[in-house]
Amino acid sequence: MESGARGAEVIVSGKIKGQRAKAMKFCDGLMIHSGDPVNYYVDKAVRHVQLPQGILGIKVKIMMDHDSSGKKGPRKPLPDTVTILAAKEEVLPTAPYSENKM
């Protein structure tokens, strides 16, 4: 999170504390799980570790923040991002006029 990630999720599954297999989930920040932005915002990795009591599976997901230059994250903004533009000044007419439509 300190290096610019928007969110992170780590899932450790297997024989963690006892004889029975469990899964522990650790989450921090914002993480999207569905839709097309998952493909270009979330990086995923899966690794397996052989321990004396059995195999542990580790899944890591990191959601990168939007970067307009495309160096630290995707160029596309999230679809739910709202941009408010500045209001344009309206030019008021100085004299009344009419349009003749024939």
PDB file of C-alpha atoms in Angstrom:
ATOM      1  CA  MET A   1       0.000   0.000   0.000  1.00  0.00           C
ATOM      2  CA  GLU A   2       2.920   2.343   0.673  1.00  0.00           C
ATOM      3  CA  SER A   3       4.285   1.863  -2.849  1.00  0.00           C
ATOM      4  CA  GLY A   4       1.190   3.102  -4.676  1.00  0.00           C
ATOM      5  CA  ALA A   5      -1.240   0.171  -4.668  1.00  0.00           C
ATOM      6  CA  ARG A   6      -4.917   0.948  -4.231  1.00  0.00           C
ATOM      7  CA  GLY A   7      -5.703  -2.343  -2.509  1.00  0.00           C
ATOM      8  CA  ALA A   8      -4.308  -5.777  -1.693  1.00  0.00           C
ATOM      9  CA  GLU A   9      -5.699  -9.199  -0.836  1.00  0.00           C
ATOM     10  CA  VAL A  10      -3.784 -12.266   0.387  1.00  0.00           C
ATOM     11  CA  ILE A  11      -5.402 -15.695   0.827  1.00  0.00           C
ATOM     12  CA  VAL A  12      -3.463 -18.472   2.580  1.00  0.00           C
ATOM     13  CA  SER A  13      -5.094 -21.901   2.488  1.00  0.00           C
ATOM     14  CA  GLY A  14      -4.083 -25.304   3.799  1.00  0.00           C
ATOM     15  CA  LYS A  15      -3.071 -26.745   7.162  1.00  0.00           C
ATOM     16  CA  ILE A  16      -2.239 -23.483   8.871  1.00  0.00           C
ATOM     17  CA  LYS A  17      -2.765 -24.016  12.610  1.00  0.00           C
ATOM     18  CA  GLY A  18      -4.019 -27.540  13.093  1.00  0.00           C
ATOM     19  CA  GLN A  19      -4.782 -30.853  11.462  1.00  0.00           C
ATOM     20  CA  ARG A  20      -7.730 -29.469   9.495  1.00  0.00           C
ATOM     21  CA  ALA A  21      -7.262 -27.287   6.415  1.00  0.00           C
ATOM     22  CA  LYS A  22      -8.432 -23.682   6.638  1.00  0.00           C
ATOM     23  CA  ALA A  23      -8.245 -20.526   4.575  1.00  0.00           C
ATOM     24  CA  MET A  24      -7.248 -17.139   5.985  1.00  0.00           C
ATOM     25  CA  LYS A  25      -7.988 -13.964   4.065  1.00  0.00           C
ATOM     26  CA  PHE A  26      -6.229 -10.628   4.612  1.00  0.00           C
ATOM     27  CA  CYS A  27      -7.576  -7.518   2.837  1.00  0.00           C
ATOM     28  CA  ASP A  28      -6.591  -3.861   2.806  1.00  0.00           C
ATOM     29  CA  GLY A  29      -7.791  -0.933   0.696  1.00  0.00           C
ATOM     30  CA  LEU A  30     -10.085  -1.113  -2.338  1.00  0.00           C
ATOM     31  CA  MET A  31     -10.377  -4.267  -4.451  1.00  0.00           C
ATOM     32  CA  ILE A  32     -12.698  -4.804  -7.422  1.00  0.00           C
ATOM     33  CA  HIS A  33     -13.809  -8.377  -8.120  1.00  0.00           C
ATOM     34  CA  SER A  34     -15.994  -8.214 -11.227  1.00  0.00           C
ATOM     35  CA  GLY A  35     -16.238  -6.598 -14.626  1.00  0.00           C
ATOM     36  CA  ASP A  36     -13.707  -5.832 -17.335  1.00  0.00           C
ATOM     37  CA  PRO A  37     -11.570  -3.410 -15.238  1.00  0.00           C
ATOM     38  CA  VAL A  38     -10.390  -6.412 -13.197  1.00  0.00           C
ATOM     39  CA  ASN A  39      -8.363  -7.527 -16.234  1.00  0.00           C
ATOM     40  CA  TYR A  40      -6.217  -4.400 -16.362  1.00  0.00           C
ATOM     41  CA  TYR A  41      -6.333  -3.108 -12.746  1.00  0.00           C
ATOM     42  CA  VAL A  42      -5.658  -6.283 -10.713  1.00  0.00           C
ATOM     43  CA  ASP A  43      -2.417  -8.297 -10.805  1.00  0.00           C
ATOM     44  CA  LYS A  44      -2.709 -11.885  -9.529  1.00  0.00           C
ATOM     45  CA  ALA A  45      -0.179 -14.497  -8.409  1.00  0.00           C
ATOM     46  CA  VAL A  46      -0.551 -18.040  -7.030  1.00  0.00           C
ATOM     47  CA  ARG A  47       2.217 -20.020  -5.329  1.00  0.00           C
ATOM     48  CA  HIS A  48       2.325 -23.344  -3.470  1.00  0.00           C
ATOM     49  CA  VAL A  49       4.641 -24.037  -0.526  1.00  0.00           C
ATOM     50  CA  GLN A  50       5.642 -27.536   0.611  1.00  0.00           C
ATOM     51  CA  LEU A  51       5.818 -27.721   4.417  1.00  0.00           C
ATOM     52  CA  PRO A  52       6.286 -30.795   6.665  1.00  0.00           C
ATOM     53  CA  GLN A  53       2.566 -30.862   7.580  1.00  0.00           C
ATOM     54  CA  GLY A  54       1.358 -30.379   3.981  1.00  0.00           C
ATOM     55  CA  ILE A  55       1.052 -27.931   1.113  1.00  0.00           C
ATOM     56  CA  LEU A  56       0.025 -24.303   1.640  1.00  0.00           C
ATOM     57  CA  GLY A  57      -1.501 -22.314  -1.180  1.00  0.00           C
ATOM     58  CA  ILE A  58      -0.915 -18.561  -1.336  1.00  0.00           C
ATOM     59  CA  LYS A  59      -2.942 -16.254  -3.602  1.00  0.00           C
ATOM     60  CA  VAL A  60      -2.023 -12.571  -3.859  1.00  0.00           C
ATOM     61  CA  LYS A  61      -4.047  -9.862  -5.644  1.00  0.00           C
ATOM     62  CA  ILE A  62      -2.832  -6.278  -5.954  1.00  0.00           C
ATOM     63  CA  MET A  63      -5.006  -3.515  -7.385  1.00  0.00           C
ATOM     64  CA  MET A  64      -2.980  -0.732  -8.962  1.00  0.00           C
ATOM     65  CA  ASP A  65      -3.996   2.927  -8.899  1.00  0.00           C
ATOM     66  CA  HIS A  66      -4.926   4.876 -12.056  1.00  0.00           C
ATOM     67  CA  ASP A  67      -1.917   6.520 -13.763  1.00  0.00           C
ATOM     68  CA  SER A  68      -2.502   8.745 -16.790  1.00  0.00           C
ATOM     69  CA  SER A  69       1.060   8.156 -18.060  1.00  0.00           C
ATOM     70  CA  GLY A  70       0.683   4.351 -17.832  1.00  0.00           C
ATOM     71  CA  LYS A  71       3.958   3.723 -15.964  1.00  0.00           C
ATOM     72  CA  LYS A  72       2.712   2.729 -12.488  1.00  0.00           C
ATOM     73  CA  GLY A  73      -0.811   1.625 -13.371  1.00  0.00           C
ATOM     74  CA  PRO A  74      -3.392   1.414 -16.146  1.00  0.00           C
ATOM     75  CA  ARG A  75      -4.150   4.447 -18.307  1.00  0.00           C
ATOM     76  CA  LYS A  76      -7.901   3.860 -18.344  1.00  0.00           C
ATOM     77  CA  PRO A  77      -9.768   5.358 -15.380  1.00  0.00           C
ATOM     78  CA  LEU A  78     -12.274   3.225 -13.501  1.00  0.00           C
ATOM     79  CA  PRO A  79     -15.738   3.370 -15.119  1.00  0.00           C
ATOM     80  CA  ASP A  80     -17.367   4.694 -11.941  1.00  0.00           C
ATOM     81  CA  THR A  81     -15.011   7.693 -11.719  1.00  0.00           C
ATOM     82  CA  VAL A  82     -16.948  10.945 -12.101  1.00  0.00           C
ATOM     83  CA  THR A  83     -15.259  14.027 -13.586  1.00  0.00           C
ATOM     84  CA  ILE A  84     -16.918  17.384 -12.959  1.00  0.00           C
ATOM     85  CA  LEU A  85     -16.114  20.018 -15.569  1.00  0.00           C
ATOM     86  CA  ALA A  86     -16.011  23.744 -14.890  1.00  0.00           C
ATOM     87  CA  ALA A  87     -19.150  25.657 -15.856  1.00  0.00           C
ATOM     88  CA  LYS A  88     -18.970  27.750 -19.015  1.00  0.00           C
ATOM     89  CA  GLU A  89     -19.928  31.381 -18.807  1.00  0.00           C
ATOM     90  CA  GLU A  90     -23.207  32.025 -20.593  1.00  0.00           C
ATOM     91  CA  VAL A  91     -23.299  35.035 -22.938  1.00  0.00           C
ATOM     92  CA  LEU A  92     -26.529  36.943 -22.404  1.00  0.00           C
ATOM     93  CA  PRO A  93     -28.005  38.840 -25.385  1.00  0.00           C
ATOM     94  CA  THR A  94     -27.893  42.630 -25.074  1.00  0.00           C
ATOM     95  CA  ALA A  95     -31.020  43.306 -27.152  1.00  0.00           C
ATOM     96  CA  PRO A  96     -34.095  41.147 -27.817  1.00  0.00           C
ATOM     97  CA  TYR A  97     -34.286  39.451 -31.194  1.00  0.00           C
ATOM     98  CA  SER A  98     -36.679  37.190 -33.042  1.00  0.00           C
ATOM     99  CA  GLU A  99     -36.162  34.551 -35.638  1.00  0.00           C
ATOM    100  CA  ASN A 100     -38.414  34.813 -38.680  1.00  0.00           C
ATOM    101  CA  LYS A 101     -39.359  31.349 -39.830  1.00  0.00           C
ATOM    102  CA  MET A 102     -41.257  31.312 -43.108  1.00  0.00           C
TER     103      MET A 102
END
